[in-house]
Amino acid sequence: PYFSRCNSIRVDSDWWVVYEKPNYMGYQYVLTKGEYPDYQRWMGFNDCVKSCRTYPYYRGDSYKMRIYERPDFGGQMMEFMDDCPSVYDRFRYRDIHSCHVMDGYWIFYEHPDYRGRQYFMRPGEYRRFSDWGATCSTIGSFRRMRDF
């Protein structure tokens, strides 16, 4: 309640997910170790930060995720174990309606080439895009959260 804007962030360890609204809602920004002198450096749309949480580095060596073209794991499915700079090029769809993350942490991006809004995905079942905080099903790219 004491500050309404965040002009810089320093991450000393682990991964942090910063949210523009309280209770882990709104736009998400995934931050790795480093310095972010202004909100554009963390690909922010504004300088508003109202909640955040930390996740330890993933210690496993395997990453696995299934994406689906329909809600509740329906329709076409593809399994991924590596990064995908263009969902359309690999999946022939721009929309991901449900997802099952089996191993590792992942980041969904709104646009190809890891640009736009970010959505942090930890292991679990996401029956519809609203489960990962999105307002629409369009995903342009995704990658594994590694120490990049």
CSV table of N, CA and C in Angstrom, one decimal:
chain,number,residue,atom,x,y,z
A,1,PRO,N,0.8,-1.2,0.0
A,1,PRO,CA,0.0,0.0,0.0
A,1,PRO,C,0.8,1.3,0.0
A,2,TYR,N,2.1,1.2,0.2
A,2,TYR,CA,3.0,2.4,0.3
A,2,TYR,C,3.5,2.9,-1.0
A,3,PHE,N,3.6,2.1,-2.0
A,3,PHE,CA,4.0,2.7,-3.3
A,3,PHE,C,3.1,2.2,-4.4
A,4,SER,N,2.9,3.0,-5.4
A,4,SER,CA,1.9,2.7,-6.5
A,4,SER,C,2.7,2.5,-7.8
A,5,ARG,N,4.0,2.8,-7.9
A,5,ARG,CA,4.7,2.7,-9.1
A,5,ARG,C,6.1,2.1,-8.8
A,6,CYS,N,6.6,1.4,-9.8
A,6,CYS,CA,8.0,0.8,-9.6
A,6,CYS,C,8.8,1.2,-10.8
A,7,ASN,N,9.9,2.0,-10.5
A,7,ASN,CA,10.7,2.5,-11.5
A,7,ASN,C,12.0,1.7,-11.8
A,8,SER,N,12.3,0.8,-10.9
A,8,SER,CA,13.5,-0.1,-11.2
A,8,SER,C,13.4,-1.3,-10.2
A,9,ILE,N,14.1,-2.4,-10.7
A,9,ILE,CA,14.1,-3.6,-9.9
A,9,ILE,C,15.5,-4.3,-10.1
A,10,ARG,N,15.9,-4.9,-9.0
A,10,ARG,CA,17.2,-5.7,-9.1
A,10,ARG,C,16.8,-7.1,-8.6
A,11,VAL,N,17.1,-8.1,-9.4
A,11,VAL,CA,16.9,-9.5,-9.0
A,11,VAL,C,18.2,-10.1,-8.6
A,12,ASP,N,18.4,-10.5,-7.4
A,12,ASP,CA,19.6,-11.1,-7.0
A,12,ASP,C,19.7,-12.6,-7.1
A,13,SER,N,18.5,-13.3,-7.0
A,13,SER,CA,18.5,-14.7,-7.2
A,13,SER,C,17.1,-15.2,-7.5
A,14,ASP,N,17.0,-16.4,-8.0
A,14,ASP,CA,15.8,-17.0,-8.4
A,14,ASP,C,15.1,-16.3,-9.5
A,15,TRP,N,13.9,-16.7,-9.9
A,15,TRP,CA,13.1,-16.0,-10.8
A,15,TRP,C,12.0,-15.4,-10.1
A,16,TRP,N,11.5,-14.2,-10.6
A,16,TRP,CA,10.4,-13.5,-10.0
A,16,TRP,C,9.4,-13.2,-11.1
A,17,VAL,N,8.1,-13.3,-10.7
A,17,VAL,CA,7.0,-13.0,-11.5
A,17,VAL,C,6.4,-11.8,-10.9
A,18,VAL,N,6.3,-10.6,-11.6
A,18,VAL,CA,5.8,-9.4,-11.1
A,18,VAL,C,4.5,-9.2,-11.8
A,19,TYR,N,3.5,-8.7,-11.0
A,19,TYR,CA,2.1,-8.5,-11.6
A,19,TYR,C,1.7,-7.1,-11.4
A,20,GLU,N,0.9,-6.6,-12.4
A,20,GLU,CA,0.5,-5.2,-12.3
A,20,GLU,C,-0.7,-5.0,-11.4
A,21,LYS,N,-1.4,-6.0,-10.9
A,21,LYS,CA,-2.5,-5.9,-10.0
A,21,LYS,C,-2.3,-6.7,-8.8
A,22,PRO,N,-3.0,-6.4,-7.7
A,22,PRO,CA,-2.9,-7.2,-6.5
A,22,PRO,C,-3.3,-8.6,-6.7
A,23,ASN,N,-3.0,-9.5,-5.8
A,23,ASN,CA,-3.4,-10.9,-5.8
A,23,ASN,C,-3.0,-11.6,-7.1
A,24,TYR,N,-1.8,-11.3,-7.6
A,24,TYR,CA,-1.2,-12.0,-8.7
A,24,TYR,C,-2.1,-12.0,-10.0
A,25,MET,N,-2.6,-10.8,-10.2
A,25,MET,CA,-3.5,-10.6,-11.4
A,25,MET,C,-2.9,-9.6,-12.3
A,26,GLY,N,-3.5,-9.5,-13.5
A,26,GLY,CA,-3.1,-8.5,-14.5
A,26,GLY,C,-1.9,-9.0,-15.3
A,27,TYR,N,-1.2,-8.0,-16.0
A,27,TYR,CA,0.0,-8.3,-16.8
A,27,TYR,C,1.0,-9.0,-15.9
A,28,GLN,N,1.7,-9.9,-16.4
A,28,GLN,CA,2.8,-10.6,-15.7
A,28,GLN,C,4.1,-10.3,-16.4
A,29,TYR,N,5.2,-10.2,-15.6
A,29,TYR,CA,6.5,-10.0,-16.1
A,29,TYR,C,7.4,-11.0,-15.4
A,30,VAL,N,8.1,-11.8,-16.2
A,30,VAL,CA,9.0,-12.8,-15.6
A,30,VAL,C,10.4,-12.2,-15.6
A,31,LEU,N,11.0,-12.1,-14.5
A,31,LEU,CA,12.3,-11.5,-14.3
A,31,LEU,C,13.4,-12.5,-13.9
A,32,THR,N,14.5,-12.5,-14.5
A,32,THR,CA,15.6,-13.3,-14.1
A,32,THR,C,16.7,-12.5,-13.4
A,33,LYS,N,17.7,-13.1,-12.9
A,33,LYS,CA,18.8,-12.3,-12.2
A,33,LYS,C,19.3,-11.2,-13.1
A,34,GLY,N,19.4,-10.0,-12.5
A,34,GLY,CA,19.9,-8.9,-13.2
A,34,GLY,C,19.3,-7.6,-12.7
A,35,GLU,N,19.6,-6.5,-13.4
A,35,GLU,CA,19.1,-5.2,-13.1
A,35,GLU,C,18.2,-4.6,-14.2
A,36,TYR,N,17.1,-4.0,-13.7
A,36,TYR,CA,16.1,-3.5,-14.6
A,36,TYR,C,15.9,-2.0,-14.2
A,37,PRO,N,16.6,-1.1,-14.8
A,37,PRO,CA,16.6,0.3,-14.4
A,37,PRO,C,15.3,1.0,-14.7
A,38,ASP,N,14.5,0.5,-15.6
A,38,ASP,CA,13.2,1.1,-15.9
A,38,ASP,C,12.2,0.0,-16.4
A,39,TYR,N,10.9,0.2,-16.4
A,39,TYR,CA,10.0,-0.8,-16.7
A,39,TYR,C,10.1,-1.3,-18.2
A,40,GLN,N,10.6,-0.6,-19.1
A,40,GLN,CA,10.7,-1.1,-20.4
A,40,GLN,C,11.8,-2.2,-20.5
A,41,ARG,N,12.7,-2.2,-19.6
A,41,ARG,CA,13.7,-3.3,-19.6
A,41,ARG,C,13.1,-4.7,-19.2
A,42,TRP,N,12.0,-4.7,-18.5
A,42,TRP,CA,11.4,-5.9,-18.2
A,42,TRP,C,10.1,-6.1,-19.1
A,43,MET,N,10.1,-5.4,-20.2
A,43,MET,CA,9.1,-5.5,-21.2
A,43,MET,C,7.7,-5.0,-20.7
A,44,GLY,N,7.8,-4.1,-19.7
A,44,GLY,CA,6.5,-3.7,-19.1
A,44,GLY,C,5.8,-2.7,-19.9
A,45,PHE,N,4.4,-2.7,-19.8
A,45,PHE,CA,3.6,-1.8,-20.5
A,45,PHE,C,3.4,-0.5,-19.7
A,46,ASN,N,3.7,-0.6,-18.4
A,46,ASN,CA,3.6,0.6,-17.5
A,46,ASN,C,4.5,0.3,-16.3
A,47,ASP,N,4.6,1.2,-15.4
A,47,ASP,CA,5.4,1.0,-14.2
A,47,ASP,C,4.6,0.6,-13.0
A,48,CYS,N,3.5,0.0,-13.1
A,48,CYS,CA,2.6,-0.4,-12.0
A,48,CYS,C,2.9,-1.8,-11.6
A,49,VAL,N,3.3,-2.0,-10.4
A,49,VAL,CA,3.6,-3.3,-9.8
A,49,VAL,C,2.9,-3.4,-8.5
A,50,LYS,N,1.9,-4.3,-8.4
A,50,LYS,CA,1.1,-4.5,-7.2
A,50,LYS,C,1.3,-5.8,-6.4
A,51,SER,N,1.9,-6.8,-7.0
A,51,SER,CA,2.2,-8.0,-6.4
A,51,SER,C,3.3,-8.8,-7.1
A,52,CYS,N,4.0,-9.7,-6.4
A,52,CYS,CA,5.0,-10.4,-7.0
A,52,CYS,C,5.2,-11.7,-6.2
A,53,ARG,N,5.9,-12.7,-6.8
A,53,ARG,CA,6.2,-13.9,-6.1
A,53,ARG,C,7.5,-14.5,-6.8
A,54,THR,N,8.2,-15.3,-6.0
A,54,THR,CA,9.5,-15.9,-6.5
A,54,THR,C,9.3,-17.4,-6.7
A,55,TYR,N,10.1,-17.9,-7.6
A,55,TYR,CA,10.2,-19.3,-7.9
A,55,TYR,C,11.7,-19.7,-7.9
A,56,PRO,N,12.1,-20.8,-7.3
A,56,PRO,CA,13.5,-21.2,-7.3
A,56,PRO,C,13.8,-21.7,-8.7
A,57,TYR,N,15.0,-21.6,-9.1
A,57,TYR,CA,15.5,-22.2,-10.4
A,57,TYR,C,15.0,-23.6,-10.5
A,58,TYR,N,14.6,-24.0,-11.7
A,58,TYR,CA,14.2,-25.4,-11.9
A,58,TYR,C,15.5,-26.2,-12.0
A,59,ARG,N,15.6,-27.2,-11.2
A,59,ARG,CA,16.8,-28.0,-11.2
A,59,ARG,C,16.8,-29.3,-12.1
A,60,GLY,N,15.7,-29.6,-12.7
A,60,GLY,CA,15.6,-30.7,-13.6
A,60,GLY,C,16.2,-30.4,-14.9
A,61,ASP,N,16.4,-31.5,-15.7
A,61,ASP,CA,17.0,-31.3,-17.0
A,61,ASP,C,16.0,-31.6,-18.1
A,62,SER,N,14.7,-32.0,-17.8
A,62,SER,CA,13.7,-32.2,-18.8
A,62,SER,C,12.6,-31.2,-18.7
A,63,TYR,N,12.1,-30.8,-19.8
A,63,TYR,CA,10.9,-29.9,-19.9
A,63,TYR,C,9.9,-30.6,-20.8
A,64,LYS,N,8.7,-30.5,-20.4
A,64,LYS,CA,7.6,-31.2,-21.2
A,64,LYS,C,6.3,-30.5,-21.0
A,65,MET,N,5.6,-30.2,-22.2
A,65,MET,CA,4.4,-29.5,-22.1
A,65,MET,C,3.5,-30.0,-23.3
A,66,ARG,N,2.2,-30.1,-23.1
A,66,ARG,CA,1.3,-30.4,-24.2
A,66,ARG,C,0.3,-29.2,-24.4
A,67,ILE,N,0.1,-28.7,-25.6
A,67,ILE,CA,-0.8,-27.7,-25.9
A,67,ILE,C,-1.9,-28.2,-26.7
A,68,TYR,N,-3.1,-27.6,-26.5
A,68,TYR,CA,-4.3,-28.1,-27.2
A,68,TYR,C,-5.1,-26.9,-27.9
A,69,GLU,N,-5.7,-27.3,-29.0
A,69,GLU,CA,-6.5,-26.2,-29.7
A,69,GLU,C,-7.8,-25.9,-29.2
A,70,ARG,N,-8.3,-26.7,-28.2
A,70,ARG,CA,-9.7,-26.5,-27.6
A,70,ARG,C,-9.6,-26.5,-26.1
A,71,PRO,N,-10.6,-25.9,-25.4
A,71,PRO,CA,-10.6,-26.0,-24.0
A,71,PRO,C,-10.7,-27.4,-23.5
A,72,ASP,N,-10.4,-27.7,-22.2
A,72,ASP,CA,-10.5,-29.0,-21.6
A,72,ASP,C,-9.7,-30.1,-22.3
A,73,PHE,N,-8.6,-29.7,-22.9
A,73,PHE,CA,-7.7,-30.6,-23.6
A,73,PHE,C,-8.3,-31.3,-24.8
A,74,GLY,N,-9.1,-30.6,-25.5
A,74,GLY,CA,-9.8,-31.1,-26.7
A,74,GLY,C,-9.1,-30.7,-28.0
A,75,GLY,N,-9.4,-31.4,-29.1
A,75,GLY,CA,-8.9,-31.0,-30.4
A,75,GLY,C,-7.5,-31.5,-30.6
A,76,GLN,N,-6.8,-30.9,-31.5
A,76,GLN,CA,-5.4,-31.2,-31.8
A,76,GLN,C,-4.5,-31.0,-30.6
A,77,MET,N,-3.5,-31.8,-30.4
A,77,MET,CA,-2.6,-31.7,-29.3
A,77,MET,C,-1.2,-31.8,-29.9
A,78,MET,N,-0.3,-31.1,-29.4
A,78,MET,CA,1.2,-31.2,-29.7
A,78,MET,C,2.0,-31.2,-28.4
A,79,GLU,N,3.0,-32.0,-28.4
A,79,GLU,CA,3.9,-32.1,-27.2
A,79,GLU,C,5.2,-31.4,-27.5
A,80,PHE,N,5.7,-30.6,-26.5
A,80,PHE,CA,6.9,-29.8,-26.7
A,80,PHE,C,7.9,-30.1,-25.6
A,81,MET,N,9.1,-30.1,-25.9
A,81,MET,CA,10.2,-30.3,-24.9
A,81,MET,C,11.3,-29.2,-25.1
A,82,ASP,N,11.0,-28.3,-26.1
A,82,ASP,CA,12.0,-27.2,-26.3
A,82,ASP,C,11.2,-25.9,-26.7
A,83,ASP,N,11.9,-24.8,-26.9
A,83,ASP,CA,11.4,-23.5,-27.1
A,83,ASP,C,10.7,-23.5,-28.5
A,84,CYS,N,9.7,-22.6,-28.6
A,84,CYS,CA,9.0,-22.4,-29.9
A,84,CYS,C,8.9,-20.9,-30.2
A,85,PRO,N,9.7,-20.4,-31.1
A,85,PRO,CA,9.6,-19.0,-31.5
A,85,PRO,C,8.4,-18.6,-32.3
A,86,SER,N,7.7,-19.6,-32.9
A,86,SER,CA,6.5,-19.3,-33.6
A,86,SER,C,5.5,-20.4,-33.5
A,87,VAL,N,4.4,-20.2,-32.7
A,87,VAL,CA,3.4,-21.2,-32.5
A,87,VAL,C,2.7,-21.6,-33.8
A,88,TYR,N,2.5,-20.6,-34.6
A,88,TYR,CA,1.8,-20.8,-35.9
A,88,TYR,C,2.6,-21.7,-36.8
A,89,ASP,N,3.9,-21.5,-36.9
A,89,ASP,CA,4.8,-22.3,-37.7
A,89,ASP,C,4.8,-23.7,-37.3
A,90,ARG,N,4.7,-24.0,-36.0
A,90,ARG,CA,4.8,-25.4,-35.5
A,90,ARG,C,3.5,-26.1,-35.4
A,91,PHE,N,2.5,-25.3,-35.0
A,91,PHE,CA,1.2,-25.9,-34.6
A,91,PHE,C,0.1,-25.6,-35.6
A,92,ARG,N,0.3,-24.6,-36.5
A,92,ARG,CA,-0.7,-24.2,-37.5
A,92,ARG,C,-1.9,-23.5,-36.9
A,93,TYR,N,-1.8,-23.2,-35.7
A,93,TYR,CA,-2.9,-22.4,-35.0
A,93,TYR,C,-2.2,-21.3,-34.2
A,94,ARG,N,-2.9,-20.2,-34.0
A,94,ARG,CA,-2.4,-19.1,-33.2
A,94,ARG,C,-3.0,-19.2,-31.8
A,95,ASP,N,-4.0,-20.0,-31.6
A,95,ASP,CA,-4.7,-20.1,-30.4
A,95,ASP,C,-4.4,-21.3,-29.6
A,96,ILE,N,-4.1,-21.2,-28.4
A,96,ILE,CA,-4.0,-22.3,-27.5
A,96,ILE,C,-5.0,-22.2,-26.4
A,97,HIS,N,-5.9,-23.1,-26.3
A,97,HIS,CA,-7.1,-23.0,-25.4
A,97,HIS,C,-6.9,-23.8,-24.1
A,98,SER,N,-6.0,-24.7,-24.1
A,98,SER,CA,-5.7,-25.4,-22.9
A,98,SER,C,-4.3,-26.0,-23.0
A,99,CYS,N,-3.7,-26.3,-21.8
A,99,CYS,CA,-2.3,-26.7,-21.8
A,99,CYS,C,-2.1,-27.6,-20.5
A,100,HIS,N,-1.2,-28.5,-20.7
A,100,HIS,CA,-0.7,-29.4,-19.5
A,100,HIS,C,0.8,-29.3,-19.5
A,101,VAL,N,1.3,-28.6,-18.4
A,101,VAL,CA,2.7,-28.5,-18.2
A,101,VAL,C,3.1,-29.7,-17.3
A,102,MET,N,4.0,-30.6,-17.8
A,102,MET,CA,4.3,-31.7,-17.0
A,102,MET,C,5.7,-31.6,-16.3
A,103,ASP,N,6.6,-30.9,-17.0
A,103,ASP,CA,8.0,-30.7,-16.4
A,103,ASP,C,8.5,-29.3,-16.7
A,104,GLY,N,9.0,-28.7,-15.7
A,104,GLY,CA,9.7,-27.4,-15.8
A,104,GLY,C,8.8,-26.2,-15.8
A,105,TYR,N,9.3,-25.0,-15.8
A,105,TYR,CA,8.6,-23.8,-15.9
A,105,TYR,C,8.7,-23.3,-17.4
A,106,TRP,N,7.6,-22.6,-17.9
A,106,TRP,CA,7.6,-22.1,-19.2
A,106,TRP,C,7.0,-20.7,-19.2
A,107,ILE,N,7.3,-20.0,-20.3
A,107,ILE,CA,6.7,-18.7,-20.4
A,107,ILE,C,6.0,-18.6,-21.8
A,108,PHE,N,4.7,-18.3,-21.8
A,108,PHE,CA,4.0,-18.0,-23.0
A,108,PHE,C,4.1,-16.5,-23.3
A,109,TYR,N,4.2,-16.2,-24.6
A,109,TYR,CA,4.3,-14.8,-25.1
A,109,TYR,C,3.1,-14.6,-26.0
A,110,GLU,N,2.6,-13.4,-26.0
A,110,GLU,CA,1.5,-13.0,-26.9
A,110,GLU,C,1.9,-13.0,-28.4
A,111,HIS,N,3.1,-12.7,-28.7
A,111,HIS,CA,3.5,-12.6,-30.1
A,111,HIS,C,4.7,-13.5,-30.4
A,112,PRO,N,5.0,-13.8,-31.7
A,112,PRO,CA,6.1,-14.6,-32.0
A,112,PRO,C,7.4,-13.9,-31.6
A,113,ASP,N,8.5,-14.7,-31.5
A,113,ASP,CA,9.8,-14.3,-31.2
A,113,ASP,C,9.9,-13.7,-29.7
A,114,TYR,N,9.1,-14.3,-28.8
A,114,TYR,CA,9.2,-14.0,-27.4
A,114,TYR,C,8.9,-12.5,-27.1
A,115,ARG,N,7.8,-12.0,-27.7
A,115,ARG,CA,7.5,-10.6,-27.5
A,115,ARG,C,6.0,-10.5,-27.0
A,116,GLY,N,5.7,-9.3,-26.4
A,116,GLY,CA,4.4,-9.1,-25.9
A,116,GLY,C,4.1,-9.5,-24.5
A,117,ARG,N,2.9,-9.6,-24.2
A,117,ARG,CA,2.5,-10.0,-22.8
A,117,ARG,C,3.1,-11.4,-22.5
A,118,GLN,N,3.4,-11.6,-21.3
A,118,GLN,CA,4.0,-12.9,-20.8
A,118,GLN,C,3.0,-13.6,-19.9
A,119,TYR,N,3.1,-14.9,-19.9
A,119,TYR,CA,2.3,-15.7,-19.0
A,119,TYR,C,3.2,-16.8,-18.4
A,120,PHE,N,3.4,-16.8,-17.1
A,120,PHE,CA,4.2,-17.8,-16.4
A,120,PHE,C,3.5,-19.1,-16.3
A,121,MET,N,4.1,-20.2,-16.7
A,121,MET,CA,3.4,-21.5,-16.6
A,121,MET,C,4.2,-22.4,-15.8
A,122,ARG,N,3.7,-22.9,-14.7
A,122,ARG,CA,4.4,-23.9,-13.9
A,122,ARG,C,3.7,-25.2,-14.0
A,123,PRO,N,4.2,-26.3,-13.6
A,123,PRO,CA,3.6,-27.6,-13.8
A,123,PRO,C,2.2,-27.6,-13.3
A,124,GLY,N,1.3,-28.2,-14.1
A,124,GLY,CA,-0.1,-28.3,-13.8
A,124,GLY,C,-1.0,-28.3,-15.0
A,125,GLU,N,-2.3,-28.4,-14.8
A,125,GLU,CA,-3.2,-28.4,-15.9
A,125,GLU,C,-3.9,-27.1,-16.0
A,126,TYR,N,-4.0,-26.6,-17.2
A,126,TYR,CA,-4.7,-25.3,-17.5
A,126,TYR,C,-5.8,-25.6,-18.5
A,127,ARG,N,-7.0,-25.7,-18.0
A,127,ARG,CA,-8.2,-26.2,-18.8
A,127,ARG,C,-8.6,-25.1,-19.8
A,128,ARG,N,-8.3,-23.9,-19.5
A,128,ARG,CA,-8.7,-22.8,-20.5
A,128,ARG,C,-7.7,-21.6,-20.3
A,129,PHE,N,-7.6,-20.8,-21.3
A,129,PHE,CA,-6.6,-19.7,-21.3
A,129,PHE,C,-6.7,-18.8,-20.1
A,130,SER,N,-7.9,-18.6,-19.5
A,130,SER,CA,-8.1,-17.8,-18.4
A,130,SER,C,-7.4,-18.4,-17.1
A,131,ASP,N,-7.1,-19.7,-17.1
A,131,ASP,CA,-6.4,-20.3,-16.0
A,131,ASP,C,-5.0,-19.8,-15.9
A,132,TRP,N,-4.4,-19.4,-17.0
A,132,TRP,CA,-3.0,-18.8,-16.9
A,132,TRP,C,-3.0,-17.3,-16.9
A,133,GLY,N,-4.2,-16.7,-16.8
A,133,GLY,CA,-4.3,-15.3,-16.6
A,133,GLY,C,-4.5,-14.5,-17.9
A,134,ALA,N,-4.7,-15.2,-19.0
A,134,ALA,CA,-4.9,-14.5,-20.3
A,134,ALA,C,-6.3,-14.1,-20.5
A,135,THR,N,-6.5,-13.0,-21.3
A,135,THR,CA,-7.9,-12.6,-21.7
A,135,THR,C,-8.3,-13.1,-23.0
A,136,CYS,N,-7.3,-13.7,-23.8
A,136,CYS,CA,-7.7,-14.4,-25.1
A,136,CYS,C,-6.7,-15.5,-25.3
A,137,SER,N,-7.0,-16.4,-26.2
A,137,SER,CA,-6.3,-17.6,-26.4
A,137,SER,C,-5.0,-17.5,-27.3
A,138,THR,N,-4.8,-16.3,-27.9
A,138,THR,CA,-3.7,-16.1,-28.8
A,138,THR,C,-2.3,-16.2,-28.1
A,139,ILE,N,-1.5,-17.1,-28.6
A,139,ILE,CA,-0.1,-17.2,-28.1
A,139,ILE,C,0.8,-17.3,-29.3
A,140,GLY,N,1.8,-16.4,-29.3
A,140,GLY,CA,2.6,-16.4,-30.5
A,140,GLY,C,3.9,-17.2,-30.4
A,141,SER,N,4.4,-17.4,-29.1
A,141,SER,CA,5.6,-18.1,-28.9
A,141,SER,C,5.7,-18.6,-27.4
A,142,PHE,N,6.6,-19.5,-27.1
A,142,PHE,CA,6.8,-19.9,-25.8
A,142,PHE,C,8.2,-20.4,-25.6
A,143,ARG,N,8.7,-20.4,-24.4
A,143,ARG,CA,10.0,-20.9,-24.2
A,143,ARG,C,10.1,-21.5,-22.8
A,144,ARG,N,11.1,-22.3,-22.6
A,144,ARG,CA,11.4,-22.9,-21.3
A,144,ARG,C,12.0,-21.8,-20.4
A,145,MET,N,11.7,-21.8,-19.1
A,145,MET,CA,12.4,-20.9,-18.2
A,145,MET,C,13.7,-21.5,-17.8
A,146,ARG,N,14.7,-21.0,-18.4
A,146,ARG,CA,16.1,-21.5,-18.0
A,146,ARG,C,16.9,-20.3,-17.6
A,147,ASP,N,18.0,-20.5,-17.2
A,147,ASP,CA,18.9,-19.4,-16.7
A,147,ASP,C,19.4,-18.7,-18.0
A,148,PHE,N,18.5,-17.8,-18.6
A,148,PHE,CA,19.0,-17.1,-19.9
A,148,PHE,C,19.3,-15.7,-19.6
